[in-house]
mmCIF file with all atom_site columns, C-alpha atoms in Angstrom:
data_model
loop_
_atom_site.group_PDB
_atom_site.id
_atom_site.type_symbol
_atom_site.label_atom_id
_atom_site.label_alt_id
_atom_site.label_comp_id
_atom_site.label_asym_id
_atom_site.label_entity_id
_atom_site.label_seq_id
_atom_site.pdbx_PDB_ins_code
_atom_site.Cartn_x
_atom_site.Cartn_y
_atom_site.Cartn_z
_atom_site.occupancy
_atom_site.B_iso_or_equiv
_atom_site.pdbx_formal_charge
_atom_site.auth_seq_id
_atom_site.auth_comp_id
_atom_site.auth_asym_id
_atom_site.auth_atom_id
_atom_site.pdbx_PDB_model_num
ATOM 1   C CA . MET A 1 1   ? 109.463 146.648 -97.915  1.00 0.00 ? 668 MET A CA 1
ATOM 2   C CA . LYS A 1 2   ? 106.132 145.003 -97.108  1.00 0.00 ? 669 LYS A CA 1
ATOM 3   C CA . SER A 1 3   ? 103.929 143.507 -99.832  1.00 0.00 ? 670 SER A CA 1
ATOM 4   C CA . ALA A 1 4   ? 100.171 143.840 -100.313 1.00 0.00 ? 671 ALA A CA 1
ATOM 5   C CA . GLN A 1 5   ? 99.729  140.422 -98.684  1.00 0.00 ? 672 GLN A CA 1
ATOM 6   C CA . ASP A 1 6   ? 101.730 141.563 -95.648  1.00 0.00 ? 673 ASP A CA 1
ATOM 7   C CA . PHE A 1 7   ? 99.268  144.404 -95.068  1.00 0.00 ? 674 PHE A CA 1
ATOM 8   C CA . LEU A 1 8   ? 96.302  142.053 -95.529  1.00 0.00 ? 675 LEU A CA 1
ATOM 9   C CA . ASP A 1 9   ? 97.813  139.538 -93.099  1.00 0.00 ? 676 ASP A CA 1
ATOM 10  C CA . GLY A 1 10  ? 98.275  142.369 -90.602  1.00 0.00 ? 677 GLY A CA 1
ATOM 11  C CA . GLN A 1 11  ? 100.655 145.203 -89.794  1.00 0.00 ? 678 GLN A CA 1
ATOM 12  C CA . ILE A 1 12  ? 101.030 147.609 -86.883  1.00 0.00 ? 679 ILE A CA 1
ATOM 13  C CA . LEU A 1 13  ? 102.051 151.034 -88.197  1.00 0.00 ? 680 LEU A CA 1
ATOM 14  C CA . LEU A 1 14  ? 103.402 153.750 -85.887  1.00 0.00 ? 681 LEU A CA 1
ATOM 15  C CA . ILE A 1 15  ? 102.383 157.182 -87.157  1.00 0.00 ? 682 ILE A CA 1
ATOM 16  C CA . ASP A 1 16  ? 103.382 160.568 -85.756  1.00 0.00 ? 683 ASP A CA 1
ATOM 17  C CA . LYS A 1 17  ? 100.114 162.449 -86.259  1.00 0.00 ? 684 LYS A CA 1
ATOM 18  C CA . PRO A 1 18  ? 100.606 166.052 -87.366  1.00 0.00 ? 685 PRO A CA 1
ATOM 19  C CA . LEU A 1 19  ? 98.939  169.012 -85.685  1.00 0.00 ? 686 LEU A CA 1
ATOM 20  C CA . LYS A 1 20  ? 95.374  169.753 -86.906  1.00 0.00 ? 687 LYS A CA 1
ATOM 21  C CA . TRP A 1 21  ? 94.993  166.340 -88.550  1.00 0.00 ? 688 TRP A CA 1
ATOM 22  C CA . SER A 1 22  ? 92.154  164.191 -87.235  1.00 0.00 ? 689 SER A CA 1
ATOM 23  C CA . SER A 1 23  ? 92.917  160.553 -86.500  1.00 0.00 ? 690 SER A CA 1
ATOM 24  C CA . PHE A 1 24  ? 90.381  159.683 -89.213  1.00 0.00 ? 691 PHE A CA 1
ATOM 25  C CA . GLN A 1 25  ? 92.323  161.779 -91.752  1.00 0.00 ? 692 GLN A CA 1
ATOM 26  C CA . ALA A 1 26  ? 95.562  159.970 -90.893  1.00 0.00 ? 693 ALA A CA 1
ATOM 27  C CA . VAL A 1 27  ? 93.931  156.551 -91.358  1.00 0.00 ? 694 VAL A CA 1
ATOM 28  C CA . ASN A 1 28  ? 92.401  157.658 -94.670  1.00 0.00 ? 695 ASN A CA 1
ATOM 29  C CA . LYS A 1 29  ? 95.761  158.954 -95.907  1.00 0.00 ? 696 LYS A CA 1
ATOM 30  C CA . LEU A 1 30  ? 97.392  155.570 -95.273  1.00 0.00 ? 697 LEU A CA 1
ATOM 31  C CA . LYS A 1 31  ? 94.445  153.679 -96.706  1.00 0.00 ? 698 LYS A CA 1
ATOM 32  C CA . TYR A 1 32  ? 94.492  155.729 -99.907  1.00 0.00 ? 699 TYR A CA 1
ATOM 33  C CA . THR A 1 33  ? 98.282  155.359 -100.219 1.00 0.00 ? 700 THR A CA 1
ATOM 34  C CA . LEU A 1 34  ? 98.175  151.574 -99.763  1.00 0.00 ? 701 LEU A CA 1
ATOM 35  C CA . LYS A 1 35  ? 95.337  151.149 -102.248 1.00 0.00 ? 702 LYS A CA 1
ATOM 36  C CA . ARG A 1 36  ? 97.092  153.301 -104.830 1.00 0.00 ? 703 ARG A CA 1
ATOM 37  C CA . GLU A 1 37  ? 100.617 151.922 -104.445 1.00 0.00 ? 704 GLU A CA 1
ATOM 38  C CA . LEU A 1 38  ? 99.907  148.242 -103.711 1.00 0.00 ? 705 LEU A CA 1
ATOM 39  C CA . GLY A 1 39  ? 96.512  147.745 -105.324 1.00 0.00 ? 706 GLY A CA 1
ATOM 40  C CA . LEU A 1 40  ? 94.870  146.682 -102.092 1.00 0.00 ? 707 LEU A CA 1
ATOM 41  C CA . PRO A 1 41  ? 91.109  146.050 -102.340 1.00 0.00 ? 708 PRO A CA 1
ATOM 42  C CA . LYS A 1 42  ? 88.734  148.923 -101.642 1.00 0.00 ? 709 LYS A CA 1
ATOM 43  C CA . LYS A 1 43  ? 87.372  147.335 -98.465  1.00 0.00 ? 710 LYS A CA 1
ATOM 44  C CA . PHE A 1 44  ? 90.585  146.108 -96.852  1.00 0.00 ? 711 PHE A CA 1
ATOM 45  C CA . LYS A 1 45  ? 90.575  146.574 -93.083  1.00 0.00 ? 712 LYS A CA 1
ATOM 46  C CA . ILE A 1 46  ? 92.468  149.461 -91.477  1.00 0.00 ? 713 ILE A CA 1
ATOM 47  C CA . GLY A 1 47  ? 91.854  151.405 -88.262  1.00 0.00 ? 714 GLY A CA 1
ATOM 48  C CA . HIS A 1 48  ? 93.525  153.272 -85.419  1.00 0.00 ? 715 HIS A CA 1
ATOM 49  C CA . ALA A 1 49  ? 94.003  152.123 -81.821  1.00 0.00 ? 716 ALA A CA 1
ATOM 50  C CA . GLY A 1 50  ? 93.018  155.239 -79.892  1.00 0.00 ? 717 GLY A CA 1
ATOM 51  C CA . THR A 1 51  ? 91.922  158.663 -81.124  1.00 0.00 ? 718 THR A CA 1
ATOM 52  C CA . LEU A 1 52  ? 94.102  161.755 -80.879  1.00 0.00 ? 719 LEU A CA 1
ATOM 53  C CA . ASP A 1 53  ? 92.383  165.152 -80.992  1.00 0.00 ? 720 ASP A CA 1
ATOM 54  C CA . PRO A 1 54  ? 93.238  167.360 -84.009  1.00 0.00 ? 721 PRO A CA 1
ATOM 55  C CA . LEU A 1 55  ? 95.070  169.797 -81.678  1.00 0.00 ? 722 LEU A CA 1
ATOM 56  C CA . ALA A 1 56  ? 97.287  166.984 -80.339  1.00 0.00 ? 723 ALA A CA 1
ATOM 57  C CA . THR A 1 57  ? 100.303 165.462 -82.059  1.00 0.00 ? 724 THR A CA 1
ATOM 58  C CA . GLY A 1 58  ? 102.177 162.237 -81.572  1.00 0.00 ? 725 GLY A CA 1
ATOM 59  C CA . LEU A 1 59  ? 101.766 158.507 -81.565  1.00 0.00 ? 726 LEU A CA 1
ATOM 60  C CA . LEU A 1 60  ? 98.826  157.078 -83.496  1.00 0.00 ? 727 LEU A CA 1
ATOM 61  C CA . ILE A 1 61  ? 98.888  153.304 -83.896  1.00 0.00 ? 728 ILE A CA 1
ATOM 62  C CA . ILE A 1 62  ? 97.243  152.118 -87.096  1.00 0.00 ? 729 ILE A CA 1
ATOM 63  C CA . CYS A 1 63  ? 96.454  148.429 -87.632  1.00 0.00 ? 730 CYS A CA 1
ATOM 64  C CA . THR A 1 64  ? 95.802  146.782 -90.991  1.00 0.00 ? 731 THR A CA 1
ATOM 65  C CA . GLY A 1 65  ? 94.235  143.524 -92.154  1.00 0.00 ? 732 GLY A CA 1
ATOM 66  C CA . LYS A 1 66  ? 93.914  140.792 -89.561  1.00 0.00 ? 733 LYS A CA 1
ATOM 67  C CA . PHE A 1 67  ? 95.718  142.923 -86.960  1.00 0.00 ? 734 PHE A CA 1
ATOM 68  C CA . THR A 1 68  ? 92.642  145.167 -86.678  1.00 0.00 ? 735 THR A CA 1
ATOM 69  C CA . LYS A 1 69  ? 91.500  142.491 -84.219  1.00 0.00 ? 736 LYS A CA 1
ATOM 70  C CA . ARG A 1 70  ? 94.265  143.732 -81.888  1.00 0.00 ? 737 ARG A CA 1
ATOM 71  C CA . ILE A 1 71  ? 92.926  147.298 -81.716  1.00 0.00 ? 738 ILE A CA 1
ATOM 72  C CA . THR A 1 72  ? 90.972  146.754 -78.476  1.00 0.00 ? 739 THR A CA 1
ATOM 73  C CA . GLU A 1 73  ? 94.007  145.137 -76.816  1.00 0.00 ? 740 GLU A CA 1
ATOM 74  C CA . ILE A 1 74  ? 96.313  148.032 -77.834  1.00 0.00 ? 741 ILE A CA 1
ATOM 75  C CA . GLN A 1 75  ? 93.766  150.671 -76.786  1.00 0.00 ? 742 GLN A CA 1
ATOM 76  C CA . GLY A 1 76  ? 93.699  149.177 -73.302  1.00 0.00 ? 743 GLY A CA 1
ATOM 77  C CA . GLN A 1 77  ? 97.406  149.812 -72.677  1.00 0.00 ? 744 GLN A CA 1
ATOM 78  C CA . SER A 1 78  ? 98.682  152.754 -70.640  1.00 0.00 ? 745 SER A CA 1
ATOM 79  C CA . LYS A 1 79  ? 99.595  155.947 -72.473  1.00 0.00 ? 746 LYS A CA 1
ATOM 80  C CA . GLU A 1 80  ? 102.221 158.635 -71.938  1.00 0.00 ? 747 GLU A CA 1
ATOM 81  C CA . TYR A 1 81  ? 101.661 162.283 -72.828  1.00 0.00 ? 748 TYR A CA 1
ATOM 82  C CA . THR A 1 82  ? 103.727 165.437 -72.611  1.00 0.00 ? 749 THR A CA 1
ATOM 83  C CA . GLY A 1 83  ? 102.497 168.972 -73.051  1.00 0.00 ? 750 GLY A CA 1
ATOM 84  C CA . THR A 1 84  ? 101.786 172.389 -71.597  1.00 0.00 ? 751 THR A CA 1
ATOM 85  C CA . PHE A 1 85  ? 99.089  173.804 -69.327  1.00 0.00 ? 752 PHE A CA 1
ATOM 86  C CA . VAL A 1 86  ? 98.416  177.552 -69.220  1.00 0.00 ? 753 VAL A CA 1
ATOM 87  C CA . LEU A 1 87  ? 97.384  178.717 -65.752  1.00 0.00 ? 754 LEU A CA 1
ATOM 88  C CA . GLY A 1 88  ? 95.070  181.603 -64.924  1.00 0.00 ? 755 GLY A CA 1
ATOM 89  C CA . ALA A 1 89  ? 92.361  180.988 -67.524  1.00 0.00 ? 756 ALA A CA 1
ATOM 90  C CA . THR A 1 90  ? 89.833  178.430 -68.725  1.00 0.00 ? 757 THR A CA 1
ATOM 91  C CA . THR A 1 91  ? 88.088  177.624 -71.992  1.00 0.00 ? 758 THR A CA 1
ATOM 92  C CA . PRO A 1 92  ? 84.785  175.722 -72.511  1.00 0.00 ? 759 PRO A CA 1
ATOM 93  C CA . SER A 1 93  ? 86.651  172.922 -74.356  1.00 0.00 ? 760 SER A CA 1
ATOM 94  C CA . TYR A 1 94  ? 89.504  172.890 -71.787  1.00 0.00 ? 761 TYR A CA 1
ATOM 95  C CA . ASP A 1 95  ? 91.952  173.478 -74.666  1.00 0.00 ? 762 ASP A CA 1
ATOM 96  C CA . LEU A 1 96  ? 92.546  175.878 -77.582  1.00 0.00 ? 763 LEU A CA 1
ATOM 97  C CA . GLU A 1 97  ? 89.544  174.713 -79.615  1.00 0.00 ? 764 GLU A CA 1
ATOM 98  C CA . THR A 1 98  ? 87.471  177.449 -77.961  1.00 0.00 ? 765 THR A CA 1
ATOM 99  C CA . GLU A 1 99  ? 88.219  180.971 -76.722  1.00 0.00 ? 766 GLU A CA 1
ATOM 100 C CA . ILE A 1 100 ? 89.073  181.872 -73.115  1.00 0.00 ? 767 ILE A CA 1
ATOM 101 C CA . ASN A 1 101 ? 85.862  182.350 -71.121  1.00 0.00 ? 768 ASN A CA 1
ATOM 102 C CA . GLN A 1 102 ? 87.238  183.125 -67.637  1.00 0.00 ? 769 GLN A CA 1
ATOM 103 C CA . THR A 1 103 ? 90.455  184.413 -66.107  1.00 0.00 ? 770 THR A CA 1
ATOM 104 C CA . PHE A 1 104 ? 91.806  183.872 -62.592  1.00 0.00 ? 771 PHE A CA 1
ATOM 105 C CA . PRO A 1 105 ? 94.666  185.197 -60.444  1.00 0.00 ? 772 PRO A CA 1
ATOM 106 C CA . ILE A 1 106 ? 97.931  183.265 -60.375  1.00 0.00 ? 773 ILE A CA 1
ATOM 107 C CA . ASN A 1 107 ? 100.037 185.467 -58.090  1.00 0.00 ? 774 ASN A CA 1
ATOM 108 C CA . HIS A 1 108 ? 99.526  182.978 -55.216  1.00 0.00 ? 775 HIS A CA 1
ATOM 109 C CA . ILE A 1 109 ? 100.958 180.101 -57.286  1.00 0.00 ? 776 ILE A CA 1
ATOM 110 C CA . ASP A 1 110 ? 104.571 179.103 -56.698  1.00 0.00 ? 777 ASP A CA 1
ATOM 111 C CA . GLU A 1 111 ? 106.638 175.995 -57.363  1.00 0.00 ? 778 GLU A CA 1
ATOM 112 C CA . ASN A 1 112 ? 105.786 174.431 -54.001  1.00 0.00 ? 779 ASN A CA 1
ATOM 113 C CA . LEU A 1 113 ? 102.043 174.731 -54.621  1.00 0.00 ? 780 LEU A CA 1
ATOM 114 C CA . ILE A 1 114 ? 102.445 173.419 -58.169  1.00 0.00 ? 781 ILE A CA 1
ATOM 115 C CA . GLN A 1 115 ? 104.360 170.338 -56.978  1.00 0.00 ? 782 GLN A CA 1
ATOM 116 C CA . ASN A 1 116 ? 102.277 169.668 -53.850  1.00 0.00 ? 783 ASN A CA 1
ATOM 117 C CA . THR A 1 117 ? 99.008  169.802 -55.801  1.00 0.00 ? 784 THR A CA 1
ATOM 118 C CA . LEU A 1 118 ? 100.135 166.952 -58.053  1.00 0.00 ? 785 LEU A CA 1
ATOM 119 C CA . VAL A 1 119 ? 99.707  164.361 -55.317  1.00 0.00 ? 786 VAL A CA 1
ATOM 120 C CA . GLN A 1 120 ? 95.901  164.401 -55.317  1.00 0.00 ? 787 GLN A CA 1
ATOM 121 C CA . PHE A 1 121 ? 95.845  163.426 -59.011  1.00 0.00 ? 788 PHE A CA 1
ATOM 122 C CA . ILE A 1 122 ? 98.035  160.309 -58.759  1.00 0.00 ? 789 ILE A CA 1
ATOM 123 C CA . GLY A 1 123 ? 96.269  156.960 -58.515  1.00 0.00 ? 790 GLY A CA 1
ATOM 124 C CA . GLU A 1 124 ? 92.605  156.250 -59.263  1.00 0.00 ? 791 GLU A CA 1
ATOM 125 C CA . ILE A 1 125 ? 90.615  159.470 -59.636  1.00 0.00 ? 792 ILE A CA 1
ATOM 126 C CA . ASP A 1 126 ? 87.123  160.574 -60.663  1.00 0.00 ? 793 ASP A CA 1
ATOM 127 C CA . GLN A 1 127 ? 87.197  162.613 -63.838  1.00 0.00 ? 794 GLN A CA 1
ATOM 128 C CA . LYS A 1 128 ? 84.488  164.282 -65.905  1.00 0.00 ? 795 LYS A CA 1
ATOM 129 C CA . PRO A 1 129 ? 85.132  164.153 -69.664  1.00 0.00 ? 796 PRO A CA 1
ATOM 130 C CA . PRO A 1 130 ? 85.022  167.530 -71.454  1.00 0.00 ? 797 PRO A CA 1
ATOM 131 C CA . VAL A 1 131 ? 81.667  168.542 -72.914  1.00 0.00 ? 798 VAL A CA 1
ATOM 132 C CA . PHE A 1 132 ? 83.579  169.025 -76.168  1.00 0.00 ? 799 PHE A CA 1
ATOM 133 C CA . SER A 1 133 ? 84.243  165.306 -76.597  1.00 0.00 ? 800 SER A CA 1
ATOM 134 C CA . ALA A 1 134 ? 83.314  162.525 -79.018  1.00 0.00 ? 801 ALA A CA 1
ATOM 135 C CA . ILE A 1 135 ? 81.282  160.649 -76.393  1.00 0.00 ? 802 ILE A CA 1
ATOM 136 C CA . LYS A 1 136 ? 77.754  159.983 -77.673  1.00 0.00 ? 803 LYS A CA 1
ATOM 137 C CA . LYS A 1 137 ? 74.514  160.897 -75.935  1.00 0.00 ? 804 LYS A CA 1
ATOM 138 C CA . GLY A 1 138 ? 71.271  159.989 -77.667  1.00 0.00 ? 805 GLY A CA 1
ATOM 139 C CA . GLY A 1 139 ? 73.288  158.973 -80.722  1.00 0.00 ? 806 GLY A CA 1
ATOM 140 C CA . ILE A 1 140 ? 74.844  162.450 -81.045  1.00 0.00 ? 807 ILE A CA 1
ATOM 141 C CA . ARG A 1 141 ? 78.456  163.368 -80.246  1.00 0.00 ? 808 ARG A CA 1
ATOM 142 C CA . MET A 1 142 ? 78.763  165.522 -77.125  1.00 0.00 ? 809 MET A CA 1
ATOM 143 C CA . TYR A 1 143 ? 80.741  168.188 -78.988  1.00 0.00 ? 810 TYR A CA 1
ATOM 144 C CA . GLU A 1 144 ? 77.776  168.633 -81.335  1.00 0.00 ? 811 GLU A CA 1
ATOM 145 C CA . HIS A 1 145 ? 75.504  169.306 -78.331  1.00 0.00 ? 812 HIS A CA 1
ATOM 146 C CA . ALA A 1 146 ? 78.130  171.690 -76.915  1.00 0.00 ? 813 ALA A CA 1
ATOM 147 C CA . ARG A 1 147 ? 78.586  173.610 -80.173  1.00 0.00 ? 814 ARG A CA 1
ATOM 148 C CA . ALA A 1 148 ? 74.814  174.010 -80.378  1.00 0.00 ? 815 ALA A CA 1
ATOM 149 C CA . GLY A 1 149 ? 74.920  175.723 -76.996  1.00 0.00 ? 816 GLY A CA 1
ATOM 150 C CA . ALA A 1 150 ? 73.148  172.966 -75.054  1.00 0.00 ? 817 ALA A CA 1
ATOM 151 C CA . GLU A 1 151 ? 73.673  172.774 -71.278  1.00 0.00 ? 818 GLU A CA 1
ATOM 152 C CA . ILE A 1 152 ? 75.311  169.424 -70.591  1.00 0.00 ? 819 ILE A CA 1
ATOM 153 C CA . GLU A 1 153 ? 76.157  167.681 -67.324  1.00 0.00 ? 820 GLU A CA 1
ATOM 154 C CA . MET A 1 154 ? 78.884  165.095 -67.839  1.00 0.00 ? 821 MET A CA 1
ATOM 155 C CA . GLU A 1 155 ? 79.031  162.069 -65.555  1.00 0.00 ? 822 GLU A CA 1
ATOM 156 C CA . SER A 1 156 ? 82.337  161.405 -63.846  1.00 0.00 ? 823 SER A CA 1
ATOM 157 C CA . ARG A 1 157 ? 84.340  158.271 -64.626  1.00 0.00 ? 824 ARG A CA 1
ATOM 158 C CA . LYS A 1 158 ? 87.095  156.379 -62.863  1.00 0.00 ? 825 LYS A CA 1
ATOM 159 C CA . THR A 1 159 ? 90.518  156.718 -64.435  1.00 0.00 ? 826 THR A CA 1
ATOM 160 C CA . THR A 1 160 ? 94.049  156.064 -63.234  1.00 0.00 ? 827 THR A CA 1
ATOM 161 C CA . ILE A 1 161 ? 97.011  158.438 -63.331  1.00 0.00 ? 828 ILE A CA 1
ATOM 162 C CA . GLN A 1 162 ? 100.134 156.316 -62.838  1.00 0.00 ? 829 GLN A CA 1
ATOM 163 C CA . GLU A 1 163 ? 102.653 159.157 -63.142  1.00 0.00 ? 830 GLU A CA 1
ATOM 164 C CA . PHE A 1 164 ? 102.215 162.944 -63.196  1.00 0.00 ? 831 PHE A CA 1
ATOM 165 C CA . GLU A 1 165 ? 105.211 165.247 -63.113  1.00 0.00 ? 832 GLU A CA 1
ATOM 166 C CA . ILE A 1 166 ? 105.910 168.877 -63.887  1.00 0.00 ? 833 ILE A CA 1
ATOM 167 C CA . THR A 1 167 ? 108.908 169.120 -66.220  1.00 0.00 ? 834 THR A CA 1
ATOM 168 C CA . GLY A 1 168 ? 109.137 172.900 -66.571  1.00 0.00 ? 835 GLY A CA 1
ATOM 169 C CA . ILE A 1 169 ? 107.699 176.045 -64.987  1.00 0.00 ? 836 ILE A CA 1
ATOM 170 C CA . LYS A 1 170 ? 107.541 179.398 -66.768  1.00 0.00 ? 837 LYS A CA 1
ATOM 171 C CA . LEU A 1 171 ? 104.354 180.944 -65.442  1.00 0.00 ? 838 LEU A CA 1
ATOM 172 C CA . PRO A 1 172 ? 101.666 181.085 -66.641  1.00 0.00 ? 839 PRO A CA 1
ATOM 173 C CA . GLU A 1 173 ? 102.870 178.010 -68.565  1.00 0.00 ? 840 GLU A CA 1
ATOM 174 C CA . ILE A 1 174 ? 103.852 174.713 -66.973  1.00 0.00 ? 841 ILE A CA 1
ATOM 175 C CA . ASP A 1 175 ? 105.115 171.681 -68.870  1.00 0.00 ? 842 ASP A CA 1
ATOM 176 C CA . PHE A 1 176 ? 104.110 168.192 -67.777  1.00 0.00 ? 843 PHE A CA 1
ATOM 177 C CA . ARG A 1 177 ? 104.443 164.465 -68.382  1.00 0.00 ? 844 ARG A CA 1
ATOM 178 C CA . VAL A 1 178 ? 101.585 162.069 -67.594  1.00 0.00 ? 845 VAL A CA 1
ATOM 179 C CA . VAL A 1 179 ? 101.269 158.274 -67.741  1.00 0.00 ? 846 VAL A CA 1
ATOM 180 C CA . CYS A 1 180 ? 97.620  157.235 -67.533  1.00 0.00 ? 847 CYS A CA 1
ATOM 181 C CA . SER A 1 181 ? 95.037  154.561 -68.235  1.00 0.00 ? 848 SER A CA 1
ATOM 182 C CA . LYS A 1 182 ? 92.699  154.299 -71.184  1.00 0.00 ? 849 LYS A CA 1
ATOM 183 C CA . GLY A 1 183 ? 89.889  156.858 -71.119  1.00 0.00 ? 850 GLY A CA 1
ATOM 184 C CA . THR A 1 184 ? 91.837  159.641 -69.401  1.00 0.00 ? 851 THR A CA 1
ATOM 185 C CA . TYR A 1 185 ? 91.219  163.128 -70.786  1.00 0.00 ? 852 TYR A CA 1
ATOM 186 C CA . ILE A 1 186 ? 94.309  165.309 -70.398  1.00 0.00 ? 853 ILE A CA 1
ATOM 187 C CA . ARG A 1 187 ? 92.110  168.354 -71.111  1.00 0.00 ? 854 ARG A CA 1
ATOM 188 C CA . SER A 1 188 ? 90.006  167.476 -68.068  1.00 0.00 ? 855 SER A CA 1
ATOM 189 C CA . LEU A 1 189 ? 93.172  166.958 -66.040  1.00 0.00 ? 856 LEU A CA 1
ATOM 190 C CA . ALA A 1 190 ? 94.267  170.483 -66.994  1.00 0.00 ? 857 ALA A CA 1
ATOM 191 C CA . ASN A 1 191 ? 90.929  171.946 -65.900  1.00 0.00 ? 858 ASN A CA 1
ATOM 192 C CA . ASP A 1 192 ? 90.813  169.983 -62.644  1.00 0.00 ? 859 ASP A CA 1
ATOM 193 C CA . TYR A 1 193 ? 94.436  170.805 -61.840  1.00 0.00 ? 860 TYR A CA 1
ATOM 194 C CA . GLY A 1 194 ? 93.742  174.516 -62.360  1.00 0.00 ? 861 GLY A CA 1
ATOM 195 C CA . ASN A 1 195 ? 90.776  174.312 -59.967  1.00 0.00 ? 862 ASN A CA 1
ATOM 196 C CA . ALA A 1 196 ? 92.939  172.540 -57.387  1.00 0.00 ? 863 ALA A CA 1
ATOM 197 C CA . LEU A 1 197 ? 95.413  175.436 -57.602  1.00 0.00 ? 864 LEU A CA 1
ATOM 198 C CA . ASN A 1 198 ? 92.533  177.826 -56.765  1.00 0.00 ? 865 ASN A CA 1
ATOM 199 C CA . SER A 1 199 ? 92.890  179.263 -60.225  1.00 0.00 ? 866 SER A CA 1
ATOM 200 C CA . GLY A 1 200 ? 92.145  177.952 -63.705  1.00 0.00 ? 867 GLY A CA 1
ATOM 201 C CA . ALA A 1 201 ? 94.046  176.128 -66.435  1.00 0.00 ? 868 ALA A CA 1
ATOM 202 C CA . TYR A 1 202 ? 93.634  174.905 -69.981  1.00 0.00 ? 869 TYR A CA 1
ATOM 203 C CA . LEU A 1 203 ? 95.609  172.573 -72.214  1.00 0.00 ? 870 LEU A CA 1
ATOM 204 C CA . ALA A 1 204 ? 97.739  174.446 -74.753  1.00 0.00 ? 871 ALA A CA 1
ATOM 205 C CA . VAL A 1 205 ? 100.000 171.689 -76.114  1.00 0.00 ? 872 VAL A CA 1
ATOM 206 C CA . LEU A 1 206 ? 99.592  167.903 -76.109  1.00 0.00 ? 873 LEU A CA 1
ATOM 207 C CA . ARG A 1 207 ? 101.769 165.159 -77.557  1.00 0.00 ? 874 ARG A CA 1
ATOM 208 C CA . ARG A 1 208 ? 101.256 161.418 -77.099  1.00 0.00 ? 875 ARG A CA 1
ATOM 209 C CA . THR A 1 209 ? 104.662 159.821 -76.728  1.00 0.00 ? 876 THR A CA 1
ATOM 210 C CA . LYS A 1 210 ? 103.903 156.193 -75.801  1.00 0.00 ? 877 LYS A CA 1
ATOM 211 C CA . ILE A 1 211 ? 101.183 153.539 -75.899  1.00 0.00 ? 878 ILE A CA 1
ATOM 212 C CA . GLY A 1 212 ? 102.311 150.498 -73.930  1.00 0.00 ? 879 GLY A CA 1
ATOM 213 C CA . ASN A 1 213 ? 105.780 149.644 -75.299  1.00 0.00 ? 880 ASN A CA 1
ATOM 214 C CA . PHE A 1 214 ? 105.212 151.541 -78.554  1.00 0.00 ? 881 PHE A CA 1
ATOM 215 C CA . ASN A 1 215 ? 107.154 154.832 -78.735  1.00 0.00 ? 882 ASN A CA 1
ATOM 216 C CA . VAL A 1 216 ? 106.657 157.877 -80.944  1.00 0.00 ? 883 VAL A CA 1
ATOM 217 C CA . LEU A 1 217 ? 110.437 157.880 -81.507  1.00 0.00 ? 884 LEU A CA 1
ATOM 218 C CA . ASN A 1 218 ? 109.835 154.946 -83.837  1.00 0.00 ? 885 ASN A CA 1
ATOM 219 C CA . ALA A 1 219 ? 106.922 156.609 -85.666  1.00 0.00 ? 886 ALA A CA 1
ATOM 220 C CA . ILE A 1 220 ? 106.851 158.407 -89.023  1.00 0.00 ? 887 ILE A CA 1
ATOM 221 C CA . SER A 1 221 ? 104.544 161.074 -90.433  1.00 0.00 ? 888 SER A CA 1
ATOM 222 C CA . PRO A 1 222 ? 101.762 160.156 -92.894  1.00 0.00 ? 889 PRO A CA 1
ATOM 223 C CA . GLU A 1 223 ? 103.711 162.013 -95.594  1.00 0.00 ? 890 GLU A CA 1
ATOM 224 C CA . GLU A 1 224 ? 106.857 160.004 -94.866  1.00 0.00 ? 891 GLU A CA 1
ATOM 225 C CA . PHE A 1 225 ? 104.835 156.784 -95.050  1.00 0.00 ? 892 PHE A CA 1
ATOM 226 C CA . GLU A 1 226 ? 103.517 157.853 -98.452  1.00 0.00 ? 893 GLU A CA 1
ATOM 227 C CA . LYS A 1 227 ? 107.039 158.705 -99.639  1.00 0.00 ? 894 LYS A CA 1
ATOM 228 C CA . GLN A 1 228 ? 108.337 155.290 -98.576  1.00 0.00 ? 895 GLN A CA 1
ATOM 229 C CA . MET A 1 229 ? 105.510 153.519 -100.395 1.00 0.00 ? 896 MET A CA 1
ATOM 230 C CA . ILE A 1 230 ? 106.055 155.561 -103.586 1.00 0.00 ? 897 ILE A CA 1
ATOM 231 C CA . ASN A 1 231 ? 109.795 154.859 -103.514 1.00 0.00 ? 898 ASN A CA 1
ATOM 232 C CA . HIS A 1 232 ? 109.053 151.172 -103.008 1.00 0.00 ? 899 HIS A CA 1
ATOM 233 C CA . GLY A 1 233 ? 106.756 151.179 -106.021 1.00 0.00 ? 900 GLY A CA 1
ATOM 234 C CA . GLU A 1 234 ? 109.466 152.777 -108.195 1.00 0.00 ? 901 GLU A CA 1
ATOM 235 C CA . ASN A 1 235 ? 112.125 150.207 -107.274 1.00 0.00 ? 902 ASN A CA 1
#
């Protein structure tokens, strides 16, 4: 088991973030555990390499000590996600954070249309981030503007979808796997994909499975991390 000095020198920790936890909560849980169990100083460095929304689960990479300098490098690596889109409806947040605001027909949608529509989203694309996002405008997070009811026009950004495949179809739900560049919003992909199907879609389930060569299969929950540290302290 790692010592206090190991964490100060730098560690990369693979955490499987639970549903409804913020990335900030997960970092704080580990920070509190390490301070309590190993006596690390109050201001020791710890941070995550890429936010996951509270409604998403999966791989959250947390760096400690001197390895916090590697956060930017890790964030820049490609990411893999799996999840579920629900066709025939949209929400203002493009996911389940907000209620359905519009419904659309889906009786024209079949497997051929679903598969053929994928092609236009592979490669470099223009994508508008959701208005319910952590991007700042005038020093205020966009989701704060959105929750206040402000009308917001988001500027499109270039992003790259390296792989996009449908792994299951049970209308109105379709399961997917995406490999994409930094800065891609899967919620926006859901919304844009629904529009391209001449319908609507929102993101119902999202799990990050890979960042570069790091895999969620090798990750543990924050609770499991705490348990390991407590057991280490008792040995």
